PDB file of C-alpha atoms in Angstrom:
ATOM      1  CA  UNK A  28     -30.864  78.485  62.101  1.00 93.00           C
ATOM      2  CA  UNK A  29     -30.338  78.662  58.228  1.00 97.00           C
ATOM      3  CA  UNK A  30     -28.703  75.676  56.765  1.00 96.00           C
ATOM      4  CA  UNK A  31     -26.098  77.318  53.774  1.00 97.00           C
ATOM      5  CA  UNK A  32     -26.731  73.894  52.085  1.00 95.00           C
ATOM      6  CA  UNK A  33     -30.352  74.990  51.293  1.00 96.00           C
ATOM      7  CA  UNK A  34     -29.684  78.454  50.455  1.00 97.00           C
ATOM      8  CA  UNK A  35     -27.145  76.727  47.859  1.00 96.00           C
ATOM      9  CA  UNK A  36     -29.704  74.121  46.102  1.00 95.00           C
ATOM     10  CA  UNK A  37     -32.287  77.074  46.089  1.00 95.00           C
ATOM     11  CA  UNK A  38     -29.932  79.703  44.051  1.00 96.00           C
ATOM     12  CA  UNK A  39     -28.757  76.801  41.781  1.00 94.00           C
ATOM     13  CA  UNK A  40     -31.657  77.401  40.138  1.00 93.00           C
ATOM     14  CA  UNK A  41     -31.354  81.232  40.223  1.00 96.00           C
ATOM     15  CA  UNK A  42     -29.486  81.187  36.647  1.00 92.00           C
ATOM     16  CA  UNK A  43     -30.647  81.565  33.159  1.00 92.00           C
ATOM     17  CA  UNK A  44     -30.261  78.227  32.480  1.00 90.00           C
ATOM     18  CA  UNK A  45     -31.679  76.817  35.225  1.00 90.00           C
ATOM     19  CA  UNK A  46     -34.601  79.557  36.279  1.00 94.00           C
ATOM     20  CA  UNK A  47     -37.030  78.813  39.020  1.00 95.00           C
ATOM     21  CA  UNK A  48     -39.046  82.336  38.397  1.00 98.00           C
ATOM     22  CA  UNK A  49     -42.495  82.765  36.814  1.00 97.00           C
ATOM     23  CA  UNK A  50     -43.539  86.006  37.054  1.00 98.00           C
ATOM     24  CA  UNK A  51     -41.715  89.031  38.753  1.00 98.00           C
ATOM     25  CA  UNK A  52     -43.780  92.403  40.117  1.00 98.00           C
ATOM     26  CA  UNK A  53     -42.436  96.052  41.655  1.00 98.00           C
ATOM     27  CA  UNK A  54     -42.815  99.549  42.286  1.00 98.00           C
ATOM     28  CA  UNK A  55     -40.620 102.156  42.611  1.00 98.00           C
ATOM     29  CA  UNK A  56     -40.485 104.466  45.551  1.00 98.00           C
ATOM     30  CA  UNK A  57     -39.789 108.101  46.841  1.00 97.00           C
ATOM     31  CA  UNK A  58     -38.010 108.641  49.864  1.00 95.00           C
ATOM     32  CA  UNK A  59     -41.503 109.427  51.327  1.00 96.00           C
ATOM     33  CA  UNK A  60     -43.076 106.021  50.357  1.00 96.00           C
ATOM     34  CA  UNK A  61     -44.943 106.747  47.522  1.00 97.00           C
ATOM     35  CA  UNK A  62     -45.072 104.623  44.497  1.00 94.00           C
ATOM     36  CA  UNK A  63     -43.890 106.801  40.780  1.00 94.00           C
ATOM     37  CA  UNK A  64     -44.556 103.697  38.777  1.00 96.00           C
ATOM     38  CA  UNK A  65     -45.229 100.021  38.816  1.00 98.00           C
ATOM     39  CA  UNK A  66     -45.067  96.931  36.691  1.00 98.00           C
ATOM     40  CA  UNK A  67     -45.825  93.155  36.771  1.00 98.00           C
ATOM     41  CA  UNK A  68     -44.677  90.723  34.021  1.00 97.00           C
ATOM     42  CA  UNK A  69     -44.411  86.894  33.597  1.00 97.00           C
ATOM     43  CA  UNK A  70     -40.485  86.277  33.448  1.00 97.00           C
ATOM     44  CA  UNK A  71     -40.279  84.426  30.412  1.00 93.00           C
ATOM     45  CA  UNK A  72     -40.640  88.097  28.935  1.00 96.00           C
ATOM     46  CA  UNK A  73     -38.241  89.825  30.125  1.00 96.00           C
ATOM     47  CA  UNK A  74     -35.278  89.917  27.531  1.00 95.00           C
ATOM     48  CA  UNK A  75     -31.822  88.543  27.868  1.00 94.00           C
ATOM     49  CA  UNK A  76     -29.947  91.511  29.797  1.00 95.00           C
ATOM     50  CA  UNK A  77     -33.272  91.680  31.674  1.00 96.00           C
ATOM     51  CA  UNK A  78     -33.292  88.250  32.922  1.00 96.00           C
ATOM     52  CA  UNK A  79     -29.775  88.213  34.045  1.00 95.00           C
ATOM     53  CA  UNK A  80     -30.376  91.472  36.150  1.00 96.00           C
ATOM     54  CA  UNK A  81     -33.296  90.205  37.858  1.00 97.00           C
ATOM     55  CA  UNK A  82     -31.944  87.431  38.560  1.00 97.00           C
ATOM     56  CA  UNK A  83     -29.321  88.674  40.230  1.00 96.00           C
ATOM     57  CA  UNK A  84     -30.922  90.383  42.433  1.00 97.00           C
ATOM     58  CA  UNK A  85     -33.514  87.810  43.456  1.00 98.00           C
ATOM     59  CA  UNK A  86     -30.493  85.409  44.154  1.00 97.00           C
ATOM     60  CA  UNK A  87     -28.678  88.188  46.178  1.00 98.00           C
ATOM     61  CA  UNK A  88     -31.301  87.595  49.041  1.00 98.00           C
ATOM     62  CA  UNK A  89     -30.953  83.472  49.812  1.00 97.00           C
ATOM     63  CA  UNK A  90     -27.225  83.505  48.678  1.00 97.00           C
ATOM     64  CA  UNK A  91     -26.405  86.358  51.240  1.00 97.00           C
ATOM     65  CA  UNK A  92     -23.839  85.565  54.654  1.00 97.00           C
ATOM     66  CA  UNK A  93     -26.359  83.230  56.203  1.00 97.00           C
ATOM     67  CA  UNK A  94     -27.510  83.417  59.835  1.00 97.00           C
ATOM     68  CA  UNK A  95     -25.537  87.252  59.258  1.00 97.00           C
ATOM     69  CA  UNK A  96     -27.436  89.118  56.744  1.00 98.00           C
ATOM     70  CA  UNK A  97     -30.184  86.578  56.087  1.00 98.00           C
ATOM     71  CA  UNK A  98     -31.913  85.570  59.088  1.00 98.00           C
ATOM     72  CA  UNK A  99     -34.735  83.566  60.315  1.00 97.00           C
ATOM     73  CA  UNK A 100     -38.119  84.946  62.149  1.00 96.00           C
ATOM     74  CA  UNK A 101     -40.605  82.939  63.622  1.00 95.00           C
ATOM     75  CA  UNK A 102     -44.201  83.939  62.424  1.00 94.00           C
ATOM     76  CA  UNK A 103     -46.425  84.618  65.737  1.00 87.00           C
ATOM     77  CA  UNK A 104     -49.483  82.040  65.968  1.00 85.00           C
ATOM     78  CA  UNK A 105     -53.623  83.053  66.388  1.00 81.00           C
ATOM     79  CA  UNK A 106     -54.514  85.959  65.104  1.00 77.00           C
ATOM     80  CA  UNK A 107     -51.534  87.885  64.370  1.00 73.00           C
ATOM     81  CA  UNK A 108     -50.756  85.382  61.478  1.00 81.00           C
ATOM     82  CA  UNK A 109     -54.243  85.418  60.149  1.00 78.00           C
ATOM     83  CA  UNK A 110     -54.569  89.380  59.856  1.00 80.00           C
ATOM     84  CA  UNK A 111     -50.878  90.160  59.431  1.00 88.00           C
ATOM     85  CA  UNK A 112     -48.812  90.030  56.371  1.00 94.00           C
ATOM     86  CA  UNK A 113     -48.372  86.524  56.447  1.00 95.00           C
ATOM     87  CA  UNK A 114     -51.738  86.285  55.813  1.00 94.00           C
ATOM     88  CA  UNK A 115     -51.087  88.655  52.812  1.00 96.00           C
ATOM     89  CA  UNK A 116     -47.987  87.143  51.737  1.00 97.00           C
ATOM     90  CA  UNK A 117     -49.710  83.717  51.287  1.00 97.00           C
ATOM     91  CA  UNK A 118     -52.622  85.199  49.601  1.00 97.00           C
ATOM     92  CA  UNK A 119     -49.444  86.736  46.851  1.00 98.00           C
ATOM     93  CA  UNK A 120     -47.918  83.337  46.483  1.00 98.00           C
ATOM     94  CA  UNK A 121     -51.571  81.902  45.742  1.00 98.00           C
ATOM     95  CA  UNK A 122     -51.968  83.926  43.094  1.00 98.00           C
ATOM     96  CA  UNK A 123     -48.398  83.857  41.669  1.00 98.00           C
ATOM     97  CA  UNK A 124     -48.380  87.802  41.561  1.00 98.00           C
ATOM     98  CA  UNK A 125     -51.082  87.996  39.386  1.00 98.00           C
ATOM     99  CA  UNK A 126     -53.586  90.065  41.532  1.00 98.00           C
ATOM    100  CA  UNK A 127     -52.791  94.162  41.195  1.00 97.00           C
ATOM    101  CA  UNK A 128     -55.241  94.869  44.038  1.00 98.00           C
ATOM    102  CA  UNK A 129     -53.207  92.580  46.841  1.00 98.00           C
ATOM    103  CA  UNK A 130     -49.540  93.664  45.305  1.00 98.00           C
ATOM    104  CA  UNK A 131     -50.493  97.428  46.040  1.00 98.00           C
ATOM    105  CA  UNK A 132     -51.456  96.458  49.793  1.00 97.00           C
ATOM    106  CA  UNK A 133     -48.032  95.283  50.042  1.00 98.00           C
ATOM    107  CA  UNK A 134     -46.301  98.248  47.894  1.00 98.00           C
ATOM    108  CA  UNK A 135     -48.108 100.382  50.695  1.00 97.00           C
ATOM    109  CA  UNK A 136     -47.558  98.701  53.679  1.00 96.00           C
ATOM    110  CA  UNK A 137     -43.642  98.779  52.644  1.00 97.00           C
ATOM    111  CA  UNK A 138     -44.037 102.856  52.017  1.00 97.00           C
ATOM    112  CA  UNK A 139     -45.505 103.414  55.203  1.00 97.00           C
ATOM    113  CA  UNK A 140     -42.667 101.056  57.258  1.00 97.00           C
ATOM    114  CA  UNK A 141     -39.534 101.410  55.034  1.00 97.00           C
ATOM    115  CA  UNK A 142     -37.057 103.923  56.009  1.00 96.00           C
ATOM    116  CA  UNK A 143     -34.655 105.812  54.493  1.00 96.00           C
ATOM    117  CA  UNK A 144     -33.742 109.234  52.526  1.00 94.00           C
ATOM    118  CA  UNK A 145     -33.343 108.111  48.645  1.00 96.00           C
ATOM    119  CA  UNK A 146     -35.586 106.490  46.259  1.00 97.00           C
ATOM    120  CA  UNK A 147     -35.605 102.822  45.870  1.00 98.00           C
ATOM    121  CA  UNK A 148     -37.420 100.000  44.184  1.00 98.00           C
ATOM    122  CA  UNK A 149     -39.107  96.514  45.718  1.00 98.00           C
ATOM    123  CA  UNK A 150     -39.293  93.848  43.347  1.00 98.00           C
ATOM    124  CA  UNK A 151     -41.064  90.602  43.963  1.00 98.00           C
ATOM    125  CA  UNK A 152     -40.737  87.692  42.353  1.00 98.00           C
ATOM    126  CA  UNK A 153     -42.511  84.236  42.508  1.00 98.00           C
ATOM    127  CA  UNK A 154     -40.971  80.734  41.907  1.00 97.00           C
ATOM    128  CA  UNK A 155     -41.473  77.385  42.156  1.00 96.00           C
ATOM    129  CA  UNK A 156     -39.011  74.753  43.180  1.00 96.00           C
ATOM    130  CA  UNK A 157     -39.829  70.828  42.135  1.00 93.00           C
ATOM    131  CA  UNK A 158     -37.616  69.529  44.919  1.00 93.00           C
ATOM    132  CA  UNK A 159     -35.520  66.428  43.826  1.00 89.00           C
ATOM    133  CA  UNK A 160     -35.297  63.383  45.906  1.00 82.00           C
ATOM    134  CA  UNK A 161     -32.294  62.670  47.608  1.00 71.00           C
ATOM    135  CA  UNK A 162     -30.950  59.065  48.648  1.00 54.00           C
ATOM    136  CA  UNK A 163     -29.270  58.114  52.446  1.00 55.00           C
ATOM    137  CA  UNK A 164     -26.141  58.023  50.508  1.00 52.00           C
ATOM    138  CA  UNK A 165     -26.804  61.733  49.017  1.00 54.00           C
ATOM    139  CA  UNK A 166     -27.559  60.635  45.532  1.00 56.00           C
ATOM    140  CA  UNK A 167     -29.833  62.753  43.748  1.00 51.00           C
ATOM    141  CA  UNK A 168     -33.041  59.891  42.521  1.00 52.00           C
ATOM    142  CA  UNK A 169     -35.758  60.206  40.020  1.00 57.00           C
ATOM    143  CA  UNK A 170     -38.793  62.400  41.166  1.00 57.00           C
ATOM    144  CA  UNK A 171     -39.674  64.528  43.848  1.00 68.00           C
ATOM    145  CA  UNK A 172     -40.085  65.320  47.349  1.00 73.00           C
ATOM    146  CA  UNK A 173     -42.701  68.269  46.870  1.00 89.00           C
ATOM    147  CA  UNK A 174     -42.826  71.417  45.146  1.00 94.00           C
ATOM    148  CA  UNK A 175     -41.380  74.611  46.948  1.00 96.00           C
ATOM    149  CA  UNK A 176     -43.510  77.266  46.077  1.00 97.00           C
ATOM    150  CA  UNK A 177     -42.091  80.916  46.986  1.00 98.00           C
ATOM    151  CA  UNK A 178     -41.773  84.489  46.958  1.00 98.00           C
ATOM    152  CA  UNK A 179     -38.194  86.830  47.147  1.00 98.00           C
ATOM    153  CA  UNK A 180     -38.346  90.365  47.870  1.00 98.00           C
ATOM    154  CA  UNK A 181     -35.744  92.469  47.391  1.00 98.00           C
ATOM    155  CA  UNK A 182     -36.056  96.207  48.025  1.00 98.00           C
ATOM    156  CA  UNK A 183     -32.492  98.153  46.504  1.00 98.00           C
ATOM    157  CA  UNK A 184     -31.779 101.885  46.402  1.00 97.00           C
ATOM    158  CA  UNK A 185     -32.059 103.522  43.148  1.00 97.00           C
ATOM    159  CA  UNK A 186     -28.740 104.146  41.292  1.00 95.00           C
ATOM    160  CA  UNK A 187     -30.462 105.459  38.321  1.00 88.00           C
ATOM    161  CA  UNK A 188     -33.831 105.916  36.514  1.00 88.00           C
ATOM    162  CA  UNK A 189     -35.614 102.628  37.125  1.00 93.00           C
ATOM    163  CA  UNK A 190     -32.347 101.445  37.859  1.00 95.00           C
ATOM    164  CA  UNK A 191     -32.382  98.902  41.292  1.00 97.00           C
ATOM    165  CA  UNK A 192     -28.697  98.862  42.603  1.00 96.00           C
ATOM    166  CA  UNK A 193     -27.415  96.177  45.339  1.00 97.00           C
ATOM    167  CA  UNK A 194     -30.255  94.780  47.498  1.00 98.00           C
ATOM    168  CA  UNK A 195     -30.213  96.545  51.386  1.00 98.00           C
ATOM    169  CA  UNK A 196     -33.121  94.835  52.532  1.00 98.00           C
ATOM    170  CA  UNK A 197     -35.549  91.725  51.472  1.00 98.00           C
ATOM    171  CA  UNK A 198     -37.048  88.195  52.376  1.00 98.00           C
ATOM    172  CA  UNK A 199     -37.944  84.899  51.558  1.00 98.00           C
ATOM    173  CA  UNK A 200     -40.622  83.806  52.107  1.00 98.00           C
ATOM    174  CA  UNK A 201     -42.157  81.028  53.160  1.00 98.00           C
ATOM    175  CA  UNK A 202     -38.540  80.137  54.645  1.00 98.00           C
ATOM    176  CA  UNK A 203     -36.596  76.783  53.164  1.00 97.00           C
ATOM    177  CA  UNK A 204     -35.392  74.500  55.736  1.00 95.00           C
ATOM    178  CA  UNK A 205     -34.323  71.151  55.226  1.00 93.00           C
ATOM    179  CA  UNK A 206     -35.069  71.111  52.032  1.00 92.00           C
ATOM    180  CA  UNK A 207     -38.902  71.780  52.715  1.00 93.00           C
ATOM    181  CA  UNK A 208     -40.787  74.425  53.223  1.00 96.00           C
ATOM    182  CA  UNK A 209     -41.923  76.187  56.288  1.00 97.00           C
ATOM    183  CA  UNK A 210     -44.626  78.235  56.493  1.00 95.00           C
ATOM    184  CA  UNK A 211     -43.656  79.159  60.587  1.00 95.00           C
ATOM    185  CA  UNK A 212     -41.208  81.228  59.472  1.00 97.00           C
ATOM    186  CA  UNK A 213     -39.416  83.496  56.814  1.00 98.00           C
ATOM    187  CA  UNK A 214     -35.690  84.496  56.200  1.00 98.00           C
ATOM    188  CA  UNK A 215     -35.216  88.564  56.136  1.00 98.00           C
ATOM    189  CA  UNK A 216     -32.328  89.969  54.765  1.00 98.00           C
ATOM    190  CA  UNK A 217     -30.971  92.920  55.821  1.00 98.00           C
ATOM    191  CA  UNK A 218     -27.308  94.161  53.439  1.00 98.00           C
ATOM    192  CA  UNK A 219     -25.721  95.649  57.413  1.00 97.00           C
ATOM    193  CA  UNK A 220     -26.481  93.806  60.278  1.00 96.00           C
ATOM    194  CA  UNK A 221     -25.760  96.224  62.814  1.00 95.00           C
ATOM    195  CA  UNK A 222     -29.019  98.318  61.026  1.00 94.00           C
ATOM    196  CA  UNK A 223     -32.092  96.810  59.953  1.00 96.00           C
ATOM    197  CA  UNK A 224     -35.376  97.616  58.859  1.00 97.00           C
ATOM    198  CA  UNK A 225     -37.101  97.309  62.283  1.00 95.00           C
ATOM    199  CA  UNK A 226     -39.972  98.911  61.885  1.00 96.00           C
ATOM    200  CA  UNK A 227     -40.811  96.564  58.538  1.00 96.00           C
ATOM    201  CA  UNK A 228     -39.451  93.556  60.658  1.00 96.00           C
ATOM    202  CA  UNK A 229     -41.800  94.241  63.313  1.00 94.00           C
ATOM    203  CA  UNK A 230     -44.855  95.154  60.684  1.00 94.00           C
ATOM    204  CA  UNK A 231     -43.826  92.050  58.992  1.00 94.00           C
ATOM    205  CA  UNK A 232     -43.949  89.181  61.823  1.00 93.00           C
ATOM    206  CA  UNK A 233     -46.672  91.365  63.266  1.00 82.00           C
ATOM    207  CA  UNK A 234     -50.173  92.706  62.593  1.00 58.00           C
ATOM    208  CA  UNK A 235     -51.441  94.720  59.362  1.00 52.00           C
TER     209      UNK A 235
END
């Protein structure tokens, strides 16, 4: 289960003041799963009406109805994990977005798995956390506890040219729980609960 206490420290740094984000990547997608364009750009970049849009949709993923729309999945262990996407995933968070050649894996294993009728857009974006210590009494102290190194997808239908709307399906990954992470498992979002993604789900926990 998904502590809304986590979800909450994580997204207070989700603001312009207060931004966890280094770098943010995406494509944009037909309704058959083929990329029309693609970009990747460290976030201290973008401008000011460009920050606050990405940021709101990065935070729309952890600060959604938890154990609802965001819920957690349990990676499987052997090699599933090692030749699946988590495998991939990892290999994106190493290299803070930076590496073309493994973001285009990903673009295309989300074309081939996604599905719906309209164009839409995936964005990615990579952060880092510096998690504060926290006293028995629930006193925030000096220093740290580790640093929470991550990745949020969200994948939105297009409401315009190169224009995301509301988020209908993403993840975070690796998950935070208990103010840690945990690389066993990752929180998937999915806008209506009653229909998710399940073919990405399954291509997700499972095999590549």
């Amino acid at each position: 289960m998904i502590k809304r206490e986590d979800m909450l420290e994580l997204t207070r740094r989700m603001n312009p003041s207060r931004n966890c984000f280094a770098r943010v990547a995406g494509a944009y997608m037909d309704e058959e799963g083929f990329d029309n364009g693609t970009f990747n750009i460290h976030f201290g970049k973008l401008s000011q009406s460009e920050t606050k849009r990405n940021l709101e949709l990065a935070k729309a993923i952890p600060f959604a109805k938890t154990n609802e729309q965001l819920k957690e999945y349990r990676f499987p262990k052997g090699p599933d994990r090692k030749n699946g996407m988590w495998s991939l995933l990892s290999a994106l968070k190493k290299a803070e977005l930076k590496d073309d050649a493994l973001l285009s894996i990903f673009y295309e294993v989300i074309g081939e798995n996604y599905q719906t009728d309209r164009e839409y857009s995936i964005f990615l974006f990579y952060g880092s956390y510096d998690v504060p210590t926290k006293g028995t009494d629930h006193e925030w102290l000096e220093g740290s506890e580790e640093v929470y190194d991550f990745l949020v997808c969200a994948i939105s239908p297009l409401v315009g040219e190169y224009e995301p709307g509301k988020p209908e399906f993403g993840f975070l990954f690796p998950a935070f729980a208990d103010r840690s992470s945990d690389d066993d498992h990752i929180d998937i979002f999915s806008a209506d609960p009653d229909h998710i993604q399940k073919k990405v789900i399954e291509k997700i926990l499972g095999g590549m």
